[in-house]
mmCIF file of C-alpha atoms and ligand atoms in Angstrom:
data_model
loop_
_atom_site.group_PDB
_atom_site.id
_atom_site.type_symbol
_atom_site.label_atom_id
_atom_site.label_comp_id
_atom_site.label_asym_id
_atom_site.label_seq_id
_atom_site.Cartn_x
_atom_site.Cartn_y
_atom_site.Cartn_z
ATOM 1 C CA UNK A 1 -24.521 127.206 -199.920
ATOM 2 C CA UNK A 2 -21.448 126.009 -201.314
ATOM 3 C CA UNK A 3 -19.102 128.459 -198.931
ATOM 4 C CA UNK A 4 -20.900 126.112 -196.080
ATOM 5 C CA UNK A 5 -19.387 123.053 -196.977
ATOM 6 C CA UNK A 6 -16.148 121.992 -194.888
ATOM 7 C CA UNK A 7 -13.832 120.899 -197.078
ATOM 8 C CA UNK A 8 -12.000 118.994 -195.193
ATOM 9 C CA UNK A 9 -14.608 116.643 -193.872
ATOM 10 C CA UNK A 10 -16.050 116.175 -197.477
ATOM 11 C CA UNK A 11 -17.313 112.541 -198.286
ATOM 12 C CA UNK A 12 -15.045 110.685 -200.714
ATOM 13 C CA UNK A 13 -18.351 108.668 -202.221
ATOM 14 C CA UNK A 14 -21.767 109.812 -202.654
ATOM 15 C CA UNK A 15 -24.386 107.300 -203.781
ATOM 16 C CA UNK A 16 -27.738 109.003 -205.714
ATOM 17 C CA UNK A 17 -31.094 107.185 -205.973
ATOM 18 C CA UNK A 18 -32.296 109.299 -208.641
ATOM 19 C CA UNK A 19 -36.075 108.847 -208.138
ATOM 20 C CA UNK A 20 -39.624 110.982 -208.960
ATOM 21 C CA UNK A 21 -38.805 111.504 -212.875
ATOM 22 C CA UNK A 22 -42.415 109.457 -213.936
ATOM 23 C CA UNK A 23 -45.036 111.877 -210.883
ATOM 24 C CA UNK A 24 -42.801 114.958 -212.043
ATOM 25 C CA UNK A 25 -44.271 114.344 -215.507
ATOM 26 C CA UNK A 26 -47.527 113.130 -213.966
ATOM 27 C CA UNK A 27 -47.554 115.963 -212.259
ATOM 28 C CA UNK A 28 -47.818 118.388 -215.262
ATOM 29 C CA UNK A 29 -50.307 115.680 -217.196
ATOM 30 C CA UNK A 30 -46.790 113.909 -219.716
ATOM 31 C CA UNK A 31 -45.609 110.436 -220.034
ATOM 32 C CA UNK A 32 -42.913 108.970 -217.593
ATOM 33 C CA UNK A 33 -40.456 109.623 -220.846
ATOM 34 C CA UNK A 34 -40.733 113.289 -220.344
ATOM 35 C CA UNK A 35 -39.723 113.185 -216.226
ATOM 36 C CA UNK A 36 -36.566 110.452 -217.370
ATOM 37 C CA UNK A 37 -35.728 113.689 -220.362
ATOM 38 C CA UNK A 38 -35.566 116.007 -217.972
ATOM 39 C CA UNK A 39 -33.758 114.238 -215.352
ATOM 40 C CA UNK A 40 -30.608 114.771 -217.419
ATOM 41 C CA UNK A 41 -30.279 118.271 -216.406
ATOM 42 C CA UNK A 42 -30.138 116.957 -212.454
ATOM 43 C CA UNK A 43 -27.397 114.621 -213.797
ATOM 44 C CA UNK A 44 -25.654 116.927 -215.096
ATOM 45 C CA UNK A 45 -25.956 119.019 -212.235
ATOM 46 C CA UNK A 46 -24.776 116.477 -209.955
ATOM 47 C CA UNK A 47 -21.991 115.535 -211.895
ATOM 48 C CA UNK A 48 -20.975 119.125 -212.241
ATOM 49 C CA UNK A 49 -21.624 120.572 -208.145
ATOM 50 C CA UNK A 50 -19.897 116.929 -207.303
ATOM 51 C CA UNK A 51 -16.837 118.105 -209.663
ATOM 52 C CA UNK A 52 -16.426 121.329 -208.604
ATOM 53 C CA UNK A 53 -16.048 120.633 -204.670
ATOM 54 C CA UNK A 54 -13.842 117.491 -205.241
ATOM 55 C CA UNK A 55 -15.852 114.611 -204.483
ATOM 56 C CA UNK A 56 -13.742 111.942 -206.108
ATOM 57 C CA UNK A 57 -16.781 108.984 -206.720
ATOM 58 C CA UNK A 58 -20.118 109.327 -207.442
ATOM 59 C CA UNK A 59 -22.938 107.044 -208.089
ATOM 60 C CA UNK A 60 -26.099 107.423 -209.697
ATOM 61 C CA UNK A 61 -29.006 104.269 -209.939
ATOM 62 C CA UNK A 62 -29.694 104.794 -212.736
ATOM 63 C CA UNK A 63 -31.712 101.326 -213.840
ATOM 64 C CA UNK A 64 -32.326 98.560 -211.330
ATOM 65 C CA UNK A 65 -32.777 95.127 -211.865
ATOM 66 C CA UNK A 66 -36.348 95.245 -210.591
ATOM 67 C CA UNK A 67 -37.007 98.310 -213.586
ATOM 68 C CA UNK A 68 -37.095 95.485 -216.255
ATOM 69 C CA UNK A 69 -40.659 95.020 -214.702
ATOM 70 C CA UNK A 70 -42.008 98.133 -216.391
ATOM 71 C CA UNK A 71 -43.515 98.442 -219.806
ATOM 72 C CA UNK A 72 -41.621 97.897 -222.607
ATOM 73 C CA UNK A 73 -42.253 100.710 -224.507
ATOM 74 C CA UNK A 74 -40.712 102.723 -221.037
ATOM 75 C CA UNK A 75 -37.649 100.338 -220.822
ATOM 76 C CA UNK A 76 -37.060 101.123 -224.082
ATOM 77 C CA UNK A 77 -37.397 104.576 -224.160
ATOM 78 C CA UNK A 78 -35.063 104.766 -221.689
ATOM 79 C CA UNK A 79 -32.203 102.686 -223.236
ATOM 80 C CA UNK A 80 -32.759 104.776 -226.360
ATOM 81 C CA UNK A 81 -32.384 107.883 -224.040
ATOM 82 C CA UNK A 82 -29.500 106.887 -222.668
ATOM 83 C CA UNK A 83 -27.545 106.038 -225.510
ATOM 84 C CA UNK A 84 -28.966 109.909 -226.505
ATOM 85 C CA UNK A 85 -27.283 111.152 -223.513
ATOM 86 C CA UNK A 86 -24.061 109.613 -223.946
ATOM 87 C CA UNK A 87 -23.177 110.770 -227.172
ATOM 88 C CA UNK A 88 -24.331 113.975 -226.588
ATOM 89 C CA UNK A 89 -23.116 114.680 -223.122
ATOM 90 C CA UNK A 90 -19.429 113.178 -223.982
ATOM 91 C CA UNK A 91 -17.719 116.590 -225.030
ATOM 92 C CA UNK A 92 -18.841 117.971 -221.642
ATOM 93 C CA UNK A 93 -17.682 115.053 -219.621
ATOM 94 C CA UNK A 94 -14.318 115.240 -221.422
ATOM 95 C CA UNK A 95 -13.991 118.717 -220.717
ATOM 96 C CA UNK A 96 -14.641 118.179 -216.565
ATOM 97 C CA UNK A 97 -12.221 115.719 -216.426
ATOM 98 C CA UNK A 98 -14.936 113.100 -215.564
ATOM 99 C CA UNK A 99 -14.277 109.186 -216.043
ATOM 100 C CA UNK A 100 -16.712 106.796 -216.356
ATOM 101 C CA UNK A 101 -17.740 103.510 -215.248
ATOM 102 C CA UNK A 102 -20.653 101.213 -214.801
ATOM 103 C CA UNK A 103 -21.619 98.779 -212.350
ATOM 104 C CA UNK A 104 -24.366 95.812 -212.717
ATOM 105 C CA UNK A 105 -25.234 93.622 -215.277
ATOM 106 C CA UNK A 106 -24.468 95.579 -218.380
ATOM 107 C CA UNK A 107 -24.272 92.721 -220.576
ATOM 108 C CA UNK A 108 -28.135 92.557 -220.076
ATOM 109 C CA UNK A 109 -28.591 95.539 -221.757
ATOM 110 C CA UNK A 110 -29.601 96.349 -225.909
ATOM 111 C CA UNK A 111 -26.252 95.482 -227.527
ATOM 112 C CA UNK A 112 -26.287 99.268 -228.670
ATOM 113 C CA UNK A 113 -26.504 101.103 -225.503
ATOM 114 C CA UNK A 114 -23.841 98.284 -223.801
ATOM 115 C CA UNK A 115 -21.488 98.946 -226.786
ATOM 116 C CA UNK A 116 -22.158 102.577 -226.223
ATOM 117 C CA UNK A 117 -21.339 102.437 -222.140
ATOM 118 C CA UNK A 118 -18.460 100.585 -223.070
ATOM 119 C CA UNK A 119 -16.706 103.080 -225.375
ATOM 120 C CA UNK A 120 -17.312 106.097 -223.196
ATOM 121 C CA UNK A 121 -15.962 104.133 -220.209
ATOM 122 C CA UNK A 122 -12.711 103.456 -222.130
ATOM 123 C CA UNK A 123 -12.545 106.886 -223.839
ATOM 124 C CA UNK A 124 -12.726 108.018 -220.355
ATOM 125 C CA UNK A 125 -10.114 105.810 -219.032
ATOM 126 C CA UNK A 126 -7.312 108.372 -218.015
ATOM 127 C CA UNK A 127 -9.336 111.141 -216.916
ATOM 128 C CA UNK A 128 -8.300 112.139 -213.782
ATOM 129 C CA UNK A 129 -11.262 114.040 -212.124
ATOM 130 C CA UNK A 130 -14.501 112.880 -210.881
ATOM 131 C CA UNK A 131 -15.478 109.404 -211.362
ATOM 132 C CA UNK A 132 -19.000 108.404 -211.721
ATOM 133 C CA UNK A 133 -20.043 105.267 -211.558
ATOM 134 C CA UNK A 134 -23.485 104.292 -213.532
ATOM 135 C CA UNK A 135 -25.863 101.904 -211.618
ATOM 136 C CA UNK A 136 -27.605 99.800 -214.813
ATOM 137 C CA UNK A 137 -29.389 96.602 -214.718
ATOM 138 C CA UNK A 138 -28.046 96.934 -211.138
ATOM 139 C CA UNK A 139 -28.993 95.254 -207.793
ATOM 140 C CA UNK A 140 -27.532 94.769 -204.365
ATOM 141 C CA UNK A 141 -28.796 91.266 -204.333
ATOM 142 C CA UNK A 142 -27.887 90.327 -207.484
ATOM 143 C CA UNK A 143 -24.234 91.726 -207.507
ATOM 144 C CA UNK A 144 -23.858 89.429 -204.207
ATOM 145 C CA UNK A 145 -25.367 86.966 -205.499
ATOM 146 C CA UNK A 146 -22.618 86.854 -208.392
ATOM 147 C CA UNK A 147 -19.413 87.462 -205.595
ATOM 148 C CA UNK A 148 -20.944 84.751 -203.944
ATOM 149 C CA UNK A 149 -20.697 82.674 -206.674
ATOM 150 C CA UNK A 150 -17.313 84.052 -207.916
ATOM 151 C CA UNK A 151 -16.028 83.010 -204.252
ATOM 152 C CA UNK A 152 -17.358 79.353 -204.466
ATOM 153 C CA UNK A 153 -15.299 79.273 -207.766
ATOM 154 C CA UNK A 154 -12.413 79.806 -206.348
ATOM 155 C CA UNK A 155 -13.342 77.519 -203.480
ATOM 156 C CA UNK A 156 -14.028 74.813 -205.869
ATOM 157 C CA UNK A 157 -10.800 75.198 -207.701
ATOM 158 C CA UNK A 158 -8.968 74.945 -204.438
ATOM 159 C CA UNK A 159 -7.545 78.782 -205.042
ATOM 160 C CA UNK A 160 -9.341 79.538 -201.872
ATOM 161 C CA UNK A 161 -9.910 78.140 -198.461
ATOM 162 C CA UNK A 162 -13.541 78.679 -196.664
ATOM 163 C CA UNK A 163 -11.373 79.504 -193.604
ATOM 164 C CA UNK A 164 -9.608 82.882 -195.710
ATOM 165 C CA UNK A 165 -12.765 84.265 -196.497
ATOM 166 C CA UNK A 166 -13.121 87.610 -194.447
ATOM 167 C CA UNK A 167 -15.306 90.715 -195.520
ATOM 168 C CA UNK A 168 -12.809 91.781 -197.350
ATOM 169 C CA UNK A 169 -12.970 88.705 -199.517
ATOM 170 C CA UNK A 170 -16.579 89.612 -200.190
ATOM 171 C CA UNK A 171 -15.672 93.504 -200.892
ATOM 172 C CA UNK A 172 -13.550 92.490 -203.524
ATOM 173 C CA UNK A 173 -15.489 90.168 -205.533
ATOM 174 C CA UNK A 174 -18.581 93.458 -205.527
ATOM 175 C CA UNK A 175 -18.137 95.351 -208.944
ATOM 176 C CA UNK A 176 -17.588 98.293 -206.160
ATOM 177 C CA UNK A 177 -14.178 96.286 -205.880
ATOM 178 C CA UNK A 178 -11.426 99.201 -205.133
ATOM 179 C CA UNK A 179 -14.103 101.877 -204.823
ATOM 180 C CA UNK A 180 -14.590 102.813 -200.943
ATOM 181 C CA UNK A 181 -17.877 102.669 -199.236
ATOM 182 C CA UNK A 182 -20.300 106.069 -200.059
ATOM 183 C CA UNK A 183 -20.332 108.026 -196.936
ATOM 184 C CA UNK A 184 -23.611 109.682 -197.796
ATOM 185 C CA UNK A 185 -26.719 108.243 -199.862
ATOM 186 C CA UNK A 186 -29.203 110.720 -200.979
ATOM 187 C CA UNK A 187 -32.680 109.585 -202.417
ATOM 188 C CA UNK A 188 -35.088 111.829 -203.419
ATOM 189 C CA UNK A 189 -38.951 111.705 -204.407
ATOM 190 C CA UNK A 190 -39.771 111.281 -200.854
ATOM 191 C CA UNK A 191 -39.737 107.808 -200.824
ATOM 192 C CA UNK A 192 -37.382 106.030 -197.608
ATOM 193 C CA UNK A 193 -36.335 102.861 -198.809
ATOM 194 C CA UNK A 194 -32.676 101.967 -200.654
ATOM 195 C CA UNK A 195 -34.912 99.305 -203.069
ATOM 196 C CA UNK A 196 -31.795 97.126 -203.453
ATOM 197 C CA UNK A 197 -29.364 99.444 -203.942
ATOM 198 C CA UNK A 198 -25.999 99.162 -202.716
ATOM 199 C CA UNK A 199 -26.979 96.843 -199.624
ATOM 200 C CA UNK A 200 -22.992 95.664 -198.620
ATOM 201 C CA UNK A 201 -21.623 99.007 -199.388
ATOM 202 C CA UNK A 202 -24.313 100.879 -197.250
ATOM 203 C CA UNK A 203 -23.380 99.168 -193.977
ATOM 204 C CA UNK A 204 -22.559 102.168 -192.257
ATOM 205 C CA UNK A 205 -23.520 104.927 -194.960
ATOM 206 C CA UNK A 206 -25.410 108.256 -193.812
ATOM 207 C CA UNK A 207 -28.950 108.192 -195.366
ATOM 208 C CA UNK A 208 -30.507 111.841 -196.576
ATOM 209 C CA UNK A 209 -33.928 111.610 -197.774
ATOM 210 C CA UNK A 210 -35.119 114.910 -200.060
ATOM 211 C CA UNK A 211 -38.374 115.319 -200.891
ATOM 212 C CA UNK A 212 -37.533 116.929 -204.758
ATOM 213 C CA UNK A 213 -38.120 114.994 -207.741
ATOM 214 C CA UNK A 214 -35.166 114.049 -209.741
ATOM 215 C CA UNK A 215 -35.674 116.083 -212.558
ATOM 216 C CA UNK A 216 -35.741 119.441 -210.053
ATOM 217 C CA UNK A 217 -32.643 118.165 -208.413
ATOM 218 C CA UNK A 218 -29.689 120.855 -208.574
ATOM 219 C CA UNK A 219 -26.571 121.281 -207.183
ATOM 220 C CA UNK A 220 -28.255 123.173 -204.141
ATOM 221 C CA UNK A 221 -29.589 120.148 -203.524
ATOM 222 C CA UNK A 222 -26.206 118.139 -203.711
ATOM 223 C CA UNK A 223 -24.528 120.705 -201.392
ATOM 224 C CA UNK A 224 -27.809 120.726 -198.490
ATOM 225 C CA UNK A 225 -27.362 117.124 -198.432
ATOM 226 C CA UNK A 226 -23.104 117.475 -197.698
ATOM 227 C CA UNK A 227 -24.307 120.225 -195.397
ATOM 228 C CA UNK A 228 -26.138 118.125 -193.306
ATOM 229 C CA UNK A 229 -23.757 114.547 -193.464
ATOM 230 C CA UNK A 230 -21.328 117.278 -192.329
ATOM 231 C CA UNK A 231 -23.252 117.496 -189.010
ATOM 232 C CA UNK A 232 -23.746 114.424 -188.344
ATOM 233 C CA UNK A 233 -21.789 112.238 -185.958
ATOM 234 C CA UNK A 234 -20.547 109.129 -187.424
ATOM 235 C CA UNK A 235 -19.741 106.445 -184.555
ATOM 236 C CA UNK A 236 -19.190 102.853 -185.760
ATOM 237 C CA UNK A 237 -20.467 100.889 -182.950
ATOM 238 C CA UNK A 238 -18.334 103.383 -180.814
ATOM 239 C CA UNK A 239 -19.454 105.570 -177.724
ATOM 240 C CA UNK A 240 -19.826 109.687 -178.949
ATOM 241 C CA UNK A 241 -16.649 110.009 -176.416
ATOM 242 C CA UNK A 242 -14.886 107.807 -178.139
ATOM 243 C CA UNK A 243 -15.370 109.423 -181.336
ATOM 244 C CA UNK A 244 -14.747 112.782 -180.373
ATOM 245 C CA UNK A 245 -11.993 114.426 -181.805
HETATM 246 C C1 IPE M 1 -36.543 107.139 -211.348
HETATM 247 O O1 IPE M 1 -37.800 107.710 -211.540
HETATM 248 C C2 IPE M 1 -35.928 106.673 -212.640
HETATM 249 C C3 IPE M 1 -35.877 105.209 -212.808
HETATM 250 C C4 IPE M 1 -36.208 104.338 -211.890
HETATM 251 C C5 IPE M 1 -35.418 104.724 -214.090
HETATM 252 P P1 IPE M 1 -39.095 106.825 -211.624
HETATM 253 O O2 IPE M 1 -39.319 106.455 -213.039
HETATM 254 O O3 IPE M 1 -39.040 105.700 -210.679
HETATM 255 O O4 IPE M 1 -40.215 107.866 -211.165
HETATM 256 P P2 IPE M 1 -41.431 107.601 -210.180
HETATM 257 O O5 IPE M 1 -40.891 106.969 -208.943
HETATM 258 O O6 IPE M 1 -42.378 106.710 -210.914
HETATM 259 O O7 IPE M 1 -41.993 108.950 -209.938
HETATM 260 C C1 IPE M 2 -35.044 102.848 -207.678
HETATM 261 O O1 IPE M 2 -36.193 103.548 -208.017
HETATM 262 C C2 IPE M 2 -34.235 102.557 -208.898
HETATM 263 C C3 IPE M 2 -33.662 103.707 -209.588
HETATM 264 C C4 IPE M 2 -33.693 104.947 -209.176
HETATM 265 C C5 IPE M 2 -32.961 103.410 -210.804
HETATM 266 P P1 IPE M 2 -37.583 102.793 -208.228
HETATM 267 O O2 IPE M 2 -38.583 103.842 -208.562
HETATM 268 O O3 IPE M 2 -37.432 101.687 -209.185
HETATM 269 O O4 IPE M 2 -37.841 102.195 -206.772
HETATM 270 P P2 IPE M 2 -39.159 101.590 -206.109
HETATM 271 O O5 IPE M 2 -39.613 100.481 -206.971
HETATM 272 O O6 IPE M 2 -40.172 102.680 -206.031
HETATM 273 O O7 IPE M 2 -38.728 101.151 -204.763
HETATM 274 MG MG1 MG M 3 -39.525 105.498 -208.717
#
């Protein structure tokens, strides 16, 4: 699997909806808590199979905006979970040269898993490998929402014109700011919809749809979906003349 992928046409971004964790439970009669446990391992295998072929940014939803809808007790389970993971995964992610960062509205999170994102994304702050950016408290409509209102700031203050706004202007007030667009999204659970995900940054992203549930996701998986992106012609609005190489 691995020896298939090209790797010189390997995407510099891959974007992860990680979804299926609450029917893979379901599915062998536990509670959603048990699919979001044993959705670390497919982390982890992403993370690791993303590593080891030299993707350089990765990005996992992880909590959306919309998942403050659910029941408490899962919410909470799930923040509790993740400040689990964090401490106990940080030796590993140290070792694989792995930084960290987070985009969304962290600050809405319990103060103790937002204190604990915040230390692991400075105690990762000069590794060099992989980075992996954690979706929490995250929309697409929210985060432009926010540039937009970070823009008419600026506007207001008279450090902008409306004139000098361009679409870069908008791509650098996205807490993606600096990161370049994923070339490949991957959802899995079967579902085909990016439920406000990334929406700017997904302009002209390749879609793969898997049918697995998170927690059976493994790097097999991660390298089937490069497999396929690798395949696939990308044109940008151009003719599949133009594009040829
Ligand atoms: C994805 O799995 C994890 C989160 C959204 C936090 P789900 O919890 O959405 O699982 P399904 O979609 O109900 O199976
Ligand atoms: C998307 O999954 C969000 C995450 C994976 C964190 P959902 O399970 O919340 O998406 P919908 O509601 O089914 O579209
Ligand atoms: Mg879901």
């Amino acid at each position: 699997m691995k020896e298939n992928i090209d790797r010189n046409n390997l995407p510099k971004h891959i974007a992860i909806i990680m979804d299926g964790n609450g029917r893979w439970a379901k599915k062998q009669g536990a509670m959603r808590i048990f699919g979001h446990r044993n959705a670390i391992q497919a982390v982890r295998d992403a993370i690791e199979g993303a590593g080891e072929i030299g993707i350089q940014h990765l990005t996992l939803f992880s909590f959306s905006t919309e998942n403050w809808s659910r029941p408490q007790d899962e919410i909470q389970a799930l923040m509790q979970l993740l400040v689990e993971t964090i401490v106990s995964e940080m030796p590993r992610v140290m070792k694989n040269n792995v930084r960290l960062n987070t985009i969304g509205d962290i600050k809405s999170l319990p103060t103790s898993t937002y204190e604990k994102l915040v230390e692991a994304v400075h105690q990762t702050s000069t590794n060099t490998g992989l980075t992996v950016h954690f979706a929490l408290s995250y929309s697409g409509q929210w985060e432009l929402t926010e540039a937009a209102k970070r823009i008419a700031q600026k506007v207001s203050e008279g450090k902008l014109s409306p004139e000098e706004i361009t679409n870069a202007t908008v791509a650098d007030h996205l807490d993606t700011a600096g990161i370049p667009d994923p070339e490949l999204m991957i959802r899995t659970s079967g579902e085909f919809r990016i439920s406000n995900f990334l929406l700017w940054q997904l302009a002209y992203t390749e879609l793969y749809f898997s049918d697995v549930l998170w927690p059976d996701f493994r790097k097999e998986h991660l390298f089937a979906a490069i497999e396929d992106y690798q395949k696939r012609e990308r044109r940008f609005g151009k003719t599949g003349e133009q594009v040829k190489p």
